[in-house]
Amino acid sequence: FAEAIGLLKPIKMRTEIVEYADVTVINDCYNASPASMENALGILAQMGRRHSRRKVFICGEMAELGQDADKFHRQLGQTAAALQIDMILAVGQSAKLVAETAKNHYDGIETEFFKNTESLCDNLQKYLQKYDIVLVKGSRSARLERAVEKIKNLQNDTTPLRTPAAKR
């Protein structure tokens, strides 16, 4: 049984780890729920600590949460703060709550808000650095796979990603 599991191929856009343009991407943009978002953030935090790299969360909205949507997005922000995620690039109004809540609970986090995925993609190069580990996660309605594709294409861009400053 264990041998057979090792032969299984990962499902596309579900915790799929890929290397693009000197950036490690955790492509988990197939869908999002409060539990799956928290689990994915845990993976990001663990990978960032293990490799001593900056942790970036491209956060899309969690759809279909009903009247508790704001509460779940704020809870996710608290989780991001507790895990000391370095940067949140929030896409959509509800994801903005994640970023704002995280910023209120952890001074070390950088946040930026984008109205939609297209706006995020147009600005990604301003925020990503070489060696970042980037989690891309949100509900299907956010279509965050376009951000993954943009990151992939950055390796062909004439303007290279910034090299992080040396830690003091």
Coordinates of C-alpha atoms in Angstrom, one line a residue:
F1 CA 0.0 0.0 0.0
A2 CA 2.8 2.5 1.0
E3 CA 4.6 1.6 -2.3
A4 CA 1.5 2.3 -4.3
I5 CA 0.9 5.7 -2.7
G6 CA 4.4 6.7 -3.7
L7 CA 3.6 6.0 -7.3
L8 CA 0.5 8.3 -7.3
K9 CA 0.9 11.5 -9.2
P10 CA -0.2 14.7 -7.5
I11 CA -3.5 16.2 -8.6
K12 CA -3.0 19.4 -10.5
M13 CA -3.4 22.6 -8.5
R14 CA -3.6 20.7 -5.2
T15 CA -0.5 21.3 -3.1
E16 CA 1.6 21.0 -6.3
I17 CA 5.1 22.2 -5.6
V18 CA 7.0 23.6 -8.6
E19 CA 10.1 25.7 -9.2
Y20 CA 9.7 28.8 -11.4
A21 CA 12.0 31.8 -11.9
D22 CA 14.1 31.2 -8.8
V23 CA 10.8 30.9 -6.8
T24 CA 9.2 27.9 -5.2
V25 CA 5.5 27.8 -5.8
I26 CA 3.0 25.8 -3.8
N27 CA 0.1 25.8 -6.4
D28 CA -3.0 25.0 -4.3
C29 CA -5.5 27.1 -6.2
Y30 CA -8.0 24.4 -7.0
N31 CA -10.3 25.3 -4.2
A32 CA -10.3 26.8 -0.7
S33 CA -12.0 26.2 2.6
P34 CA -11.0 27.5 6.0
A35 CA -9.4 24.2 7.0
S36 CA -7.6 23.7 3.6
M37 CA -6.3 27.3 3.8
E38 CA -4.9 26.8 7.3
N39 CA -3.3 23.5 6.3
A40 CA -1.7 25.1 3.2
L41 CA -0.4 28.0 5.3
G42 CA 1.2 25.4 7.7
I43 CA 3.0 23.9 4.8
L44 CA 4.2 27.3 3.6
A45 CA 5.5 28.1 7.1
Q46 CA 7.2 24.8 7.5
M47 CA 9.0 25.0 4.1
G48 CA 10.0 28.6 4.8
R49 CA 11.6 27.7 8.1
R50 CA 13.3 24.6 6.8
H51 CA 14.9 26.4 3.9
S52 CA 15.3 29.9 5.6
R53 CA 13.3 31.6 2.9
R54 CA 10.7 34.3 2.7
K55 CA 7.1 33.1 2.9
V56 CA 4.6 34.8 0.5
F57 CA 0.9 34.0 0.5
I58 CA -1.1 34.9 -2.6
C59 CA -4.5 34.8 -0.9
G60 CA -7.7 34.5 -2.9
E61 CA -11.1 34.6 -1.3
M62 CA -12.8 31.6 0.1
A63 CA -16.2 31.4 -1.6
E64 CA -19.5 30.1 -0.5
L65 CA -19.0 30.6 3.3
G66 CA -22.3 32.4 3.8
Q67 CA -22.8 34.8 6.7
D68 CA -19.6 33.5 8.4
A69 CA -17.3 34.6 5.5
D70 CA -15.8 37.6 7.3
K71 CA -15.2 35.6 10.4
F72 CA -13.4 32.8 8.6
H73 CA -11.3 35.3 6.6
R74 CA -10.3 37.1 9.8
Q75 CA -9.4 33.8 11.5
L76 CA -7.1 33.0 8.5
G77 CA -5.4 36.3 9.0
Q78 CA -4.8 35.4 12.6
T79 CA -3.3 32.1 11.5
A80 CA -1.0 33.8 9.0
A81 CA 0.2 36.2 11.8
A82 CA 0.8 33.3 14.2
L83 CA 2.8 31.5 11.6
Q84 CA 4.8 34.7 10.8
I85 CA 4.1 34.7 7.1
D86 CA 6.3 37.4 5.6
M87 CA 4.0 38.8 2.9
I88 CA 0.3 38.5 1.9
L89 CA -0.8 39.5 -1.5
A90 CA -4.6 39.6 -1.1
V91 CA -6.9 39.3 -4.1
G92 CA -10.6 40.3 -3.5
Q93 CA -12.4 42.1 -0.7
S94 CA -12.7 39.1 1.6
A95 CA -9.0 38.3 1.2
K96 CA -8.3 41.9 2.1
L97 CA -9.7 41.0 5.6
V98 CA -7.1 38.2 5.8
A99 CA -4.3 40.7 5.1
E100 CA -5.7 43.4 7.4
T101 CA -6.1 41.0 10.3
A102 CA -2.7 39.5 9.9
K103 CA -1.1 43.0 9.9
N104 CA -3.0 43.9 13.1
H105 CA -1.6 40.8 14.8
Y106 CA 2.0 40.7 13.4
D107 CA 4.1 43.8 12.7
G108 CA 6.6 41.8 10.6
I109 CA 4.2 41.1 7.8
E110 CA 3.9 43.0 4.6
T111 CA 0.5 43.2 2.9
E112 CA -0.8 44.4 -0.4
F113 CA -4.4 44.3 -1.8
F114 CA -5.5 43.7 -5.3
K115 CA -9.1 44.1 -6.6
N116 CA -8.7 41.1 -8.9
T117 CA -6.3 38.5 -10.2
E118 CA -5.5 40.5 -13.3
S119 CA -4.3 43.4 -11.2
L120 CA -2.2 41.1 -9.1
C121 CA -0.6 39.5 -12.2
D122 CA 0.3 43.0 -13.6
N123 CA 2.2 43.8 -10.4
L124 CA 3.6 40.5 -9.2
Q125 CA 7.2 41.3 -10.2
K126 CA 7.2 44.3 -7.8
Y127 CA 6.7 42.0 -4.8
L128 CA 8.4 38.7 -5.5
Q129 CA 12.0 38.1 -4.8
K130 CA 14.4 35.4 -5.8
Y131 CA 14.2 32.4 -3.5
D132 CA 10.7 33.2 -2.2
I133 CA 8.4 30.3 -1.3
V134 CA 4.9 31.4 -2.6
L135 CA 1.6 29.7 -1.7
V136 CA -1.1 30.4 -4.2
K137 CA -4.5 29.5 -2.8
G138 CA -8.1 30.6 -3.1
S139 CA -11.5 29.5 -4.4
R140 CA -11.8 28.6 -8.1
S141 CA -13.7 31.8 -8.7
A142 CA -10.5 33.8 -8.1
R143 CA -8.8 32.0 -11.0
L144 CA -5.4 32.2 -9.3
E145 CA -3.9 29.7 -11.7
R146 CA -3.3 32.8 -13.8
A147 CA -0.9 34.0 -11.1
V148 CA 0.9 30.7 -11.1
E149 CA 1.3 31.1 -14.9
K150 CA 2.6 34.6 -14.5
I151 CA 5.2 33.5 -12.0
K152 CA 6.3 30.7 -14.4
N153 CA 6.6 33.4 -17.2
L154 CA 8.7 35.7 -15.0
Q155 CA 11.8 33.5 -15.8
N156 CA 11.5 34.7 -19.4
D157 CA 11.0 38.3 -18.4
T158 CA 13.8 40.8 -19.2
T159 CA 13.5 42.3 -15.7
P160 CA 14.9 39.8 -13.2
L161 CA 13.4 39.3 -9.8
R162 CA 15.0 41.2 -6.9
T163 CA 17.7 39.5 -4.9
P164 CA 16.8 39.7 -1.2
A165 CA 18.9 41.9 0.9
A166 CA 21.3 40.1 3.3
K167 CA 19.9 39.5 6.7
R168 CA 21.5 41.4 9.5

